[in-house]
Coordinates of C-alpha atoms and ligand atoms in Angstrom, one line a residue:
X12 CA -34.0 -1.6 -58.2
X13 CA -33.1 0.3 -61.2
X14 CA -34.5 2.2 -63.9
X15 CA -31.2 3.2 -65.5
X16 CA -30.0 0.9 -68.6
X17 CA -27.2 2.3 -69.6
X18 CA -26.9 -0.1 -72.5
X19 CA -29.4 1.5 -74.1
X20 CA -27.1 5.6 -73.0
X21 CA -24.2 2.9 -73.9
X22 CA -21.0 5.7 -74.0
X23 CA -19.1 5.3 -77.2
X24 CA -16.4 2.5 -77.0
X25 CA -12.6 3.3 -77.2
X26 CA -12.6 1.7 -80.7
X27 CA -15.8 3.6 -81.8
X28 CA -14.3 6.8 -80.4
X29 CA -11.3 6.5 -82.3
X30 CA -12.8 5.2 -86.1
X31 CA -15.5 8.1 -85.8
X32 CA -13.6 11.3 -84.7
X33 CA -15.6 13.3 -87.0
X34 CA -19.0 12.5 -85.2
X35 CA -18.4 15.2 -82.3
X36 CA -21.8 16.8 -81.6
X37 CA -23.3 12.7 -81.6
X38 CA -20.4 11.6 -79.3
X39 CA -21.2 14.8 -77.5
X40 CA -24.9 14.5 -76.8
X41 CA -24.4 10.4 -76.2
X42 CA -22.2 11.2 -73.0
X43 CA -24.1 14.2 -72.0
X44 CA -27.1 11.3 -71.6
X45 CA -25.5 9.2 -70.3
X46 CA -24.1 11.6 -67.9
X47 CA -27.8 12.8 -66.9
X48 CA -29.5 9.3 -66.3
X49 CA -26.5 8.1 -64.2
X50 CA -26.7 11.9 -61.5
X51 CA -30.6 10.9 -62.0
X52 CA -30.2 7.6 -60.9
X53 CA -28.6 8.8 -57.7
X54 CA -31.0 11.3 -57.0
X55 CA -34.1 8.2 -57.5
X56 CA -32.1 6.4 -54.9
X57 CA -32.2 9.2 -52.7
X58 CA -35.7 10.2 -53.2
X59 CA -37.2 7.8 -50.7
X60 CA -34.9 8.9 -48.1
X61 CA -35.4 12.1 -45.6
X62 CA -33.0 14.6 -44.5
X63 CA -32.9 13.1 -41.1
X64 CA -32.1 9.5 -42.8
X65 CA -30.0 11.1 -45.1
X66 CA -27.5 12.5 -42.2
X67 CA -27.0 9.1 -40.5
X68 CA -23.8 6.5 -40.4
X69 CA -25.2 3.3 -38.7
X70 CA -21.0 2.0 -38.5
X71 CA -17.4 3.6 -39.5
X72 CA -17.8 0.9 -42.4
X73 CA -21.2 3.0 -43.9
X74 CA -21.5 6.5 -45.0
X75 CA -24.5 8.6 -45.3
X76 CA -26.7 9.3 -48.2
X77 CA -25.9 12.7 -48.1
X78 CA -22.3 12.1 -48.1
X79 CA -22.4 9.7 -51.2
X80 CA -24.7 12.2 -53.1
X81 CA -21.8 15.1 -52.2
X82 CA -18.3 12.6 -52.9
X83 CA -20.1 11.7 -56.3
X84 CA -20.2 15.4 -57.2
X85 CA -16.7 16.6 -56.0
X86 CA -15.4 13.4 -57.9
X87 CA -16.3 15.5 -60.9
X88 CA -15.5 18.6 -59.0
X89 CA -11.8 17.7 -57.9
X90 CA -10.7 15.8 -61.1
X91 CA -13.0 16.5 -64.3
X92 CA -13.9 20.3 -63.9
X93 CA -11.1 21.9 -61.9
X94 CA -8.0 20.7 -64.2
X95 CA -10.1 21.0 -67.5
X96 CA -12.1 24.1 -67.2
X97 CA -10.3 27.2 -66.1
X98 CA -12.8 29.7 -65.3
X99 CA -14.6 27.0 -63.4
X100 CA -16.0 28.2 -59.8
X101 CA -15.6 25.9 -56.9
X102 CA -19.1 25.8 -55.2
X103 CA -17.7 25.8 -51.7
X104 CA -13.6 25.6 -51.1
X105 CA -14.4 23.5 -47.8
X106 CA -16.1 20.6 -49.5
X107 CA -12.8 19.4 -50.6
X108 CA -12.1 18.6 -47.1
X109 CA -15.4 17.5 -46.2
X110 CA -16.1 14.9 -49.4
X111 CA -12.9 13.4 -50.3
X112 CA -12.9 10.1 -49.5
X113 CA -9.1 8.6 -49.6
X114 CA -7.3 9.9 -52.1
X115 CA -4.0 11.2 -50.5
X116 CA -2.6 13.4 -53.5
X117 CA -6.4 15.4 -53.7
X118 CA -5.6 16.6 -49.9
X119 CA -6.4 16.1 -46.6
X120 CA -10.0 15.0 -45.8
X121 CA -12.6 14.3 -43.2
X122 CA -12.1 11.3 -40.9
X123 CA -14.1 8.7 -42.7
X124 CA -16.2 7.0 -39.4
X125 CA -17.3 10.7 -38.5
X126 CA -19.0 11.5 -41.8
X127 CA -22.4 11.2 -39.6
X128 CA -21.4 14.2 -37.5
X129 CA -21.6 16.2 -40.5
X130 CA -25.2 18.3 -40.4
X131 CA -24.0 21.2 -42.6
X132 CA -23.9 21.3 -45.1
X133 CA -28.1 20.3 -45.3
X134 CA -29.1 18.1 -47.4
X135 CA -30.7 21.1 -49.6
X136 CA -26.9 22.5 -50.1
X137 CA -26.0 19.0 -51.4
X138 CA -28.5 18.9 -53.7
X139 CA -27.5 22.8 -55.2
X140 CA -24.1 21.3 -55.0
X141 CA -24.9 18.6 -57.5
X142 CA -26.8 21.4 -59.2
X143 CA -23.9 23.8 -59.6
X144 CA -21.7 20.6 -60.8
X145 CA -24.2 19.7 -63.3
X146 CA -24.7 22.6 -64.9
X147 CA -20.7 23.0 -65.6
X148 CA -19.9 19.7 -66.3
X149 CA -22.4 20.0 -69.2
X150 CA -21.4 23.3 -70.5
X151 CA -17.9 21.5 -70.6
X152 CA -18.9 18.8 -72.4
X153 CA -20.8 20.8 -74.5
X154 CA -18.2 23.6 -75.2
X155 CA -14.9 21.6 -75.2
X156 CA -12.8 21.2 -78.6
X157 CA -12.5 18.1 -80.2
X158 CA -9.1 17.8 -78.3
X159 CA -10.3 18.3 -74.9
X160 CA -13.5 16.2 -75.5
X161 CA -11.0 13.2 -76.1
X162 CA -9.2 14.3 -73.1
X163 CA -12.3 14.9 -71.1
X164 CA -14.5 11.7 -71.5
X165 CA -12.0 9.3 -69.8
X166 CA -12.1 11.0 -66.8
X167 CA -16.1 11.6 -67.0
X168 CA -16.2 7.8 -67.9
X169 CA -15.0 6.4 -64.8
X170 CA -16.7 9.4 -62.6
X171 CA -19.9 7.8 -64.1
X172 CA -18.8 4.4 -63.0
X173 CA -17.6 5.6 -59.4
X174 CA -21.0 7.3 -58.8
X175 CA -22.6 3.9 -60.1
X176 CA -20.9 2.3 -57.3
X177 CA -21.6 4.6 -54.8
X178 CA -25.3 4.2 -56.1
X179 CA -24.8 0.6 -54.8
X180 CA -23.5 1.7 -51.5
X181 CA -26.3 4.4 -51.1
X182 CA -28.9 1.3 -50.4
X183 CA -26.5 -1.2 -48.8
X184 CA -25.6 1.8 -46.0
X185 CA -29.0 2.7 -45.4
X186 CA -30.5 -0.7 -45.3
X187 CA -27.8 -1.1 -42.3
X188 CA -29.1 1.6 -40.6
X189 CA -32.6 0.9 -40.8
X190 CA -31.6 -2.9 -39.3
X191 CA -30.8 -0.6 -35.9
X192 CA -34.0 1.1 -36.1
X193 CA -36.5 -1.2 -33.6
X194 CA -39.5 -0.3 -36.7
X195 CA -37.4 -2.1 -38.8
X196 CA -38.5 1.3 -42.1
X197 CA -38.8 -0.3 -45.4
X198 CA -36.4 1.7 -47.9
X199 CA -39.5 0.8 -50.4
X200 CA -42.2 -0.7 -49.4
X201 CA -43.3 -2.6 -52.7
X202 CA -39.8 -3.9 -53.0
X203 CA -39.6 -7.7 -54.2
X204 CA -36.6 -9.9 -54.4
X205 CA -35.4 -10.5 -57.6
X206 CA -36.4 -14.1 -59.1
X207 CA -33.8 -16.2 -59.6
X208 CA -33.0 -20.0 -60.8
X209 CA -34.7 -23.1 -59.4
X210 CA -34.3 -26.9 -59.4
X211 CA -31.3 -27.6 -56.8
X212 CA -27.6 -26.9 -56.9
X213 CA -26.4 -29.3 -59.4
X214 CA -23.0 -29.3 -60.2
X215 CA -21.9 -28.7 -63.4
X216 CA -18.5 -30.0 -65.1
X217 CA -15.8 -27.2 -66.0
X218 CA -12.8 -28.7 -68.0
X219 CA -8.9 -28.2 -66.8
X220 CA -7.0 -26.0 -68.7
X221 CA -5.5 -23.0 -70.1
X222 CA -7.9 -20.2 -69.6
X223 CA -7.7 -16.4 -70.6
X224 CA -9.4 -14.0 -67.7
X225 CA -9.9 -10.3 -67.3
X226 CA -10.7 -7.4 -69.7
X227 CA -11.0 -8.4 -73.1
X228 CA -13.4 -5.4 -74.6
X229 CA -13.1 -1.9 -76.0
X230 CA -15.2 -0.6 -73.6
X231 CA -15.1 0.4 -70.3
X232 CA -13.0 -1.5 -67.2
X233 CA -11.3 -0.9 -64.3
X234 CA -7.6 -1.2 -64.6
X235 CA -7.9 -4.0 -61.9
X236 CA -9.4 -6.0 -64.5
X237 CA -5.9 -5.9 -66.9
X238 CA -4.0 -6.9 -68.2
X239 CA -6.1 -10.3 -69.6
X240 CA -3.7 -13.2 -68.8
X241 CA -3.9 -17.1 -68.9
X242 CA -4.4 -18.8 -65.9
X243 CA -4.6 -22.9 -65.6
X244 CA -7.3 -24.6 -64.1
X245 CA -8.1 -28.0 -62.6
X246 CA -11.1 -30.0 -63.4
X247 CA -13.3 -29.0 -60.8
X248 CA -17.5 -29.3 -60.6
X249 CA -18.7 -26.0 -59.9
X250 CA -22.2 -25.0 -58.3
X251 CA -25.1 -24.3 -61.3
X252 CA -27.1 -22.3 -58.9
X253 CA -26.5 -20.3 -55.5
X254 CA -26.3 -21.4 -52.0
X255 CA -29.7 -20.7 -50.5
X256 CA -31.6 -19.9 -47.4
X257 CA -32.4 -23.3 -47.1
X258 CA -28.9 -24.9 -47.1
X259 CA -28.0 -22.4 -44.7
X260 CA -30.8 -23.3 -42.3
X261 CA -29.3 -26.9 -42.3
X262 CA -25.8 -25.7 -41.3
X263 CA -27.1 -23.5 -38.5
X264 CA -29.3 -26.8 -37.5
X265 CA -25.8 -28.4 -37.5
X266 CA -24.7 -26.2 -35.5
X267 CA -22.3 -24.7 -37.9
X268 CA -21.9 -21.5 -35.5
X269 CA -20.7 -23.3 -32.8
X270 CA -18.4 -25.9 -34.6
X271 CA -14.7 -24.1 -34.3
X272 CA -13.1 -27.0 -36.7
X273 CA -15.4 -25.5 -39.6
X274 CA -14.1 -22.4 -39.2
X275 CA -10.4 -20.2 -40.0
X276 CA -8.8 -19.0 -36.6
X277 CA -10.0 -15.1 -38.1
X278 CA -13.5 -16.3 -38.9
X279 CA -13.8 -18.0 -35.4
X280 CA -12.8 -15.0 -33.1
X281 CA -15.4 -13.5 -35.6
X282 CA -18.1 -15.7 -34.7
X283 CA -16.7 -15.1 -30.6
X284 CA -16.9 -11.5 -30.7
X285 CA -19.8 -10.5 -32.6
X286 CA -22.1 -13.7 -31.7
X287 CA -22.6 -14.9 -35.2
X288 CA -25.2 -17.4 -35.2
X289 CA -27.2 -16.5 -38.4
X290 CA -26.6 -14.2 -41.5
X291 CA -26.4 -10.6 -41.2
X292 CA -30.7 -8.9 -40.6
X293 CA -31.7 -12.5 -39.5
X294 CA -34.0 -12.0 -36.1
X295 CA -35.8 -14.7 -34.6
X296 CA -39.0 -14.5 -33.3
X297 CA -42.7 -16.3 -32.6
X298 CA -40.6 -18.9 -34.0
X299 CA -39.9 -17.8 -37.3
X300 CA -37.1 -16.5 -39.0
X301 CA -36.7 -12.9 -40.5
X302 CA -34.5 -11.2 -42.2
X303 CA -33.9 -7.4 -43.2
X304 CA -34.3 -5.9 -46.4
X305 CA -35.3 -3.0 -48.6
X306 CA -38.9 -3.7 -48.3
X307 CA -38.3 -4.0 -44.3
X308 CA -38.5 -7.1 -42.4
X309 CA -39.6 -10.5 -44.5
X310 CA -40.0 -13.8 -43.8
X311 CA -36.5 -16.0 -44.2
X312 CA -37.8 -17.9 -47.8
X313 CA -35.7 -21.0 -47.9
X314 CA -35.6 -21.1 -51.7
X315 CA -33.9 -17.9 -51.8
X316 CA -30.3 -17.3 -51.9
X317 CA -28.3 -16.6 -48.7
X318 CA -27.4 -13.4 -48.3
X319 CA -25.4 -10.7 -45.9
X320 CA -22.6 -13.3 -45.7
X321 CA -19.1 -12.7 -44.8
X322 CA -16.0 -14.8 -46.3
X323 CA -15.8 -16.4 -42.9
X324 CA -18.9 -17.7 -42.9
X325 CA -19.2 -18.6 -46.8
X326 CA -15.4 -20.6 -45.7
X327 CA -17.3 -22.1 -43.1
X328 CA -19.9 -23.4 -45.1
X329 CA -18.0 -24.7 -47.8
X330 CA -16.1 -26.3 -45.2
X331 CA -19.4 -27.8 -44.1
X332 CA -20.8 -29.0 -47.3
X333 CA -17.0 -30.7 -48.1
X334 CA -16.5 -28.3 -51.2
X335 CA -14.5 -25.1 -51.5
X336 CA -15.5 -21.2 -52.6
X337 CA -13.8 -21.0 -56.5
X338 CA -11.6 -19.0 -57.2
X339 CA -12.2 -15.9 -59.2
X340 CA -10.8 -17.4 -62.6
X341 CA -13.2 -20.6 -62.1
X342 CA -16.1 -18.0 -61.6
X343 CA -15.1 -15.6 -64.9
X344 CA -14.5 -19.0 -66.9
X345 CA -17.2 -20.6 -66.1
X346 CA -19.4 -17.5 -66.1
X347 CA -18.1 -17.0 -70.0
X348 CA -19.2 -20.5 -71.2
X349 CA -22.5 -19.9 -69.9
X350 CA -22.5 -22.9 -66.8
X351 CA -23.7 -20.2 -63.8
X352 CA -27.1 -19.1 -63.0
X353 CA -27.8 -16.1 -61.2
X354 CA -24.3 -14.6 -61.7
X355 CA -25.2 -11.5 -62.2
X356 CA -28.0 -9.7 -60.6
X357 CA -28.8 -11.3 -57.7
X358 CA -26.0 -11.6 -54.9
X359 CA -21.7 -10.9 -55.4
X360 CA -20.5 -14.0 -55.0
X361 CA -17.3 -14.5 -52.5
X362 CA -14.5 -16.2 -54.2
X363 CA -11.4 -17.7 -52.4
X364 CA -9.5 -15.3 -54.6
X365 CA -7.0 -12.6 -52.7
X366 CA -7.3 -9.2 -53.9
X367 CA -4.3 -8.8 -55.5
X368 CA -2.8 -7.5 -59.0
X369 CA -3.1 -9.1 -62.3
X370 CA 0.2 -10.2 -63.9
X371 CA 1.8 -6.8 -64.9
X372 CA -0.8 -4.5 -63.8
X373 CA 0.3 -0.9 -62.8
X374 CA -1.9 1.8 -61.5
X375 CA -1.4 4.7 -62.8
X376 CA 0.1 7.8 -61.6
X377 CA -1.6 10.4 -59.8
X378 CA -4.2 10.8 -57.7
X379 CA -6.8 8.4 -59.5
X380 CA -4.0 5.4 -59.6
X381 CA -5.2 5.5 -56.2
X382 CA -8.5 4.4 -57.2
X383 CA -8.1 0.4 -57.2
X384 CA -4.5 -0.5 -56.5
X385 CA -4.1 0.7 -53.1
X386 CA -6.3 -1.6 -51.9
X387 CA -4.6 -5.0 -53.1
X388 CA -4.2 -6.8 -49.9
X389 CA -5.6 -8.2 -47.1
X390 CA -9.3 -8.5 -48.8
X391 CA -11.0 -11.2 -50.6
X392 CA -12.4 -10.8 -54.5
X393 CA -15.9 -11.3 -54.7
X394 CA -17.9 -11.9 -58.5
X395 CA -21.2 -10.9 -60.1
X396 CA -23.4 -8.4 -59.0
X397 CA -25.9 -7.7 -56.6
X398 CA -29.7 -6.7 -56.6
X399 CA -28.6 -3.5 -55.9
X400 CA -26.0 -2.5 -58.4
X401 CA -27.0 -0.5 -61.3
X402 CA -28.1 -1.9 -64.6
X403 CA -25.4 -1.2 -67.3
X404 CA -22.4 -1.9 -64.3
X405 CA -21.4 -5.2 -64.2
X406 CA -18.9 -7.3 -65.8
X407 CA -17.8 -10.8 -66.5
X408 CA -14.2 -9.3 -65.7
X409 CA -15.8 -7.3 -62.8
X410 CA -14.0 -7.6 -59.5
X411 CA -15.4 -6.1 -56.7
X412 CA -13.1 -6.6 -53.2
X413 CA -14.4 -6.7 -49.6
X414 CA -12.7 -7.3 -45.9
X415 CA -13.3 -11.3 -45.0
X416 CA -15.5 -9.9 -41.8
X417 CA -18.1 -8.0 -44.0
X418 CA -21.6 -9.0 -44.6
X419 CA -23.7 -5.9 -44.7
X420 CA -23.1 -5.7 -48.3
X421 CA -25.4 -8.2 -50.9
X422 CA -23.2 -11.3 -50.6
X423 CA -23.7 -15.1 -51.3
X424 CA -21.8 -17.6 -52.3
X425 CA -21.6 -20.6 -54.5
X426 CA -19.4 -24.2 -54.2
X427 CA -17.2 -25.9 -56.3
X428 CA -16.0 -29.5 -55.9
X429 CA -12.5 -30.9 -56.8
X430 CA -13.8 -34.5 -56.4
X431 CA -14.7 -36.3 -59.8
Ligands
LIG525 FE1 -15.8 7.1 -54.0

């Protein structure tokens, strides 16, 4: 889905940034590139989209295009040009209040399930919006002394990796909404499913033991990715490929959905009130199944992997096949000696990993120590990447963190086995 490699615009690394101090106007121009194709990137996502899709919020869950194009830009707005560039102009003082989206010590805010009922501004203004941003965040960049450069790039570092994540969210919100429409819109029409691994889900043998997991770089990271600790493992056999389509439709032939002992109490009254009986798009007709996606509505292809899973149902299905989701240090081990197909790229995988803190993590204070750590409870780790997150983004420390009851982002899953 993407044209952005930011491997190739790869920013400096800490390290690099700190042995080369004397290579300003090169460190200057690499961020300013990188800074370009990642707002460009957003604005190809949005290209396909109309001002009237652009508007819409299919579920309190899902925000509109136009909102994501507008959070992106006051992200750099609120925290990159208003501290760090004092004769900087706000481009409208009521777009604070409009486009933040939780962070408590930037203000009050909008009411996040009521982002559709936002017509005004149009989605013209957004885009002079990310113009007027644009333009000063790269006269900043441009302008700013060697100190505040050093100062600066941190903060437009992780606004480049937010708006990369709201890039993600762009398609996975409106592919929801278009599931409501009747006409079932492609988002592209062309669009094809990425290839991925064949020739069964053979397990594979990971060895017990002291492991280290998270960041271990000089580049970028979240800080929910540190501190890098050891963790021990049991021997366990964990899944080569991905749980497909296929294996899905034997569960459903079982009649997984209807089996309460395969399910958790929460996934259950899930499956109760929302009448689960299929993944997330599926629709059944002349016989056939068919499932949403970006290219509108396709064939169910058996080979492919499962996707628009929740945890409940991935549980369930474990549950079914006898194994167990791993947990996210299996994944990130095995992942690092090379045992997992399809980790990246494809579908995030759900692990049976809670959301919490790393051994001696600490957010940091302020308003972007809100960014990860408030959210360390009551949700459920999931690994990889997805079709739809942008090239350059992912991680084998990556961990990205969903409610057990969510499936309308790319999810799938894949087994372990403790029996040897
Ligand atoms: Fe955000």
């Amino acid at each position: 889905m993407s044209s952005v490699n930011l491997a190739s615009l790869r920013p400096l690394t800490s390290r690099e940034r700190r042995e080369e101090p004397a290579a300003g106007d090169g460190r200057r121009s690499q961020w300013l590139a990188a800074f370009r194709a990642v707002r460009g990137e957003t604005e190809r996502r949005a290209a396909p989209l109309s001002p009237e899709d652009q508007i819409i919020q299919s579920m309190p869950d899902a925000s509109p295009t136009k909102w994501h194009r507008a959070h992106t830009t006051w992200f750099f707005e609120q925290f990159l040009l208003g501290p760090n560039q004092p004769d900087y102009q706000v481009f409208d003082p009521r777009f604070g209040y409009l486009f933040n989206s939780y962070y408590v010590a930037a203000g009050p805010r909008h009411e996040r399930p009521r982002r559709g009922l936002i017509t005004r501004p149009d989605a013209q203004e957004v885009a002079a919006y990310r113009a007027h941003v644009d333009a000063a965040v790269e006269t900043l960049v441009e302008t700013a002394d060697e100190p505040l450069l050093g100062r600066i790039i941190p903060i437009l570092e992780i606004g480049l990796n937010h708006e990369q994540q709201h890039q993600e969210l762009m398609l996975t919100d409106i592919l929801h909404a278009f599931s409501h429409n009747p006409t079932a819109p492609a988002y592209q029409a062309g669009w094809t499913s990425p290839p991925v691994a064949r020739g069964g889900r053979a397990s594979v043998p990971l060895e017990g033991g002291v492991y280290p997991i998270g960041y271990d770089g000089s580049g970028f990271s979240f800080d929910n990715e540190s501190p890098r600790h050891e963790v021990l493992l049991q021997d366990v056999g964990i899944d080569r490929t991905l749980v497909t389509n296929g294996d899905w439709l034997e569960f459903m032939a079982a009649n997984g959905y209807a089996e309460p002992a395969l399910w958790l109490s929460d996934g259950w009254a899930a499956v109760q009130a929302d009448g689960w009986a299929a993944p997330g798009y599926w629709r059944h007709s002349d016989g056939a199944w068919r499932t949403m996606t970006l290219g509108g509505l396709r064939p169910v292809d058996p080979a492919a992997p499962v996707c628009h899973v929740s945890y409940y149902e991935a549980d369930a299905f474990a549950r079914f096949a006898g194994k167990q989701l791993p947990t996210e240090a299996e994944w990130e081990v095995a992942a690092a000696h090379g045992l997992l197909e399809d980790a990246f790229g494809i579908v995030w995988q759900w692990t049976r990993s809670a959301y919490s803190a790393y051994p001696g993590y600490r957010a940091e204070p302020g308003a972007l120590g809100e960014y990860n750590g408030k959210f360390m409870v009551n949700q459920l780790v999931l690994r990889g990447s997805s079709l739809a997150t942008p090239d350059g983004h992912a991680r084998l420390s990556y961990r990205n963190f969903f409610y057990p009851q969510h499936r309308w982002q790319f999810t799938g899953l894949r087994l372990v086995d403790y029996a040897r």
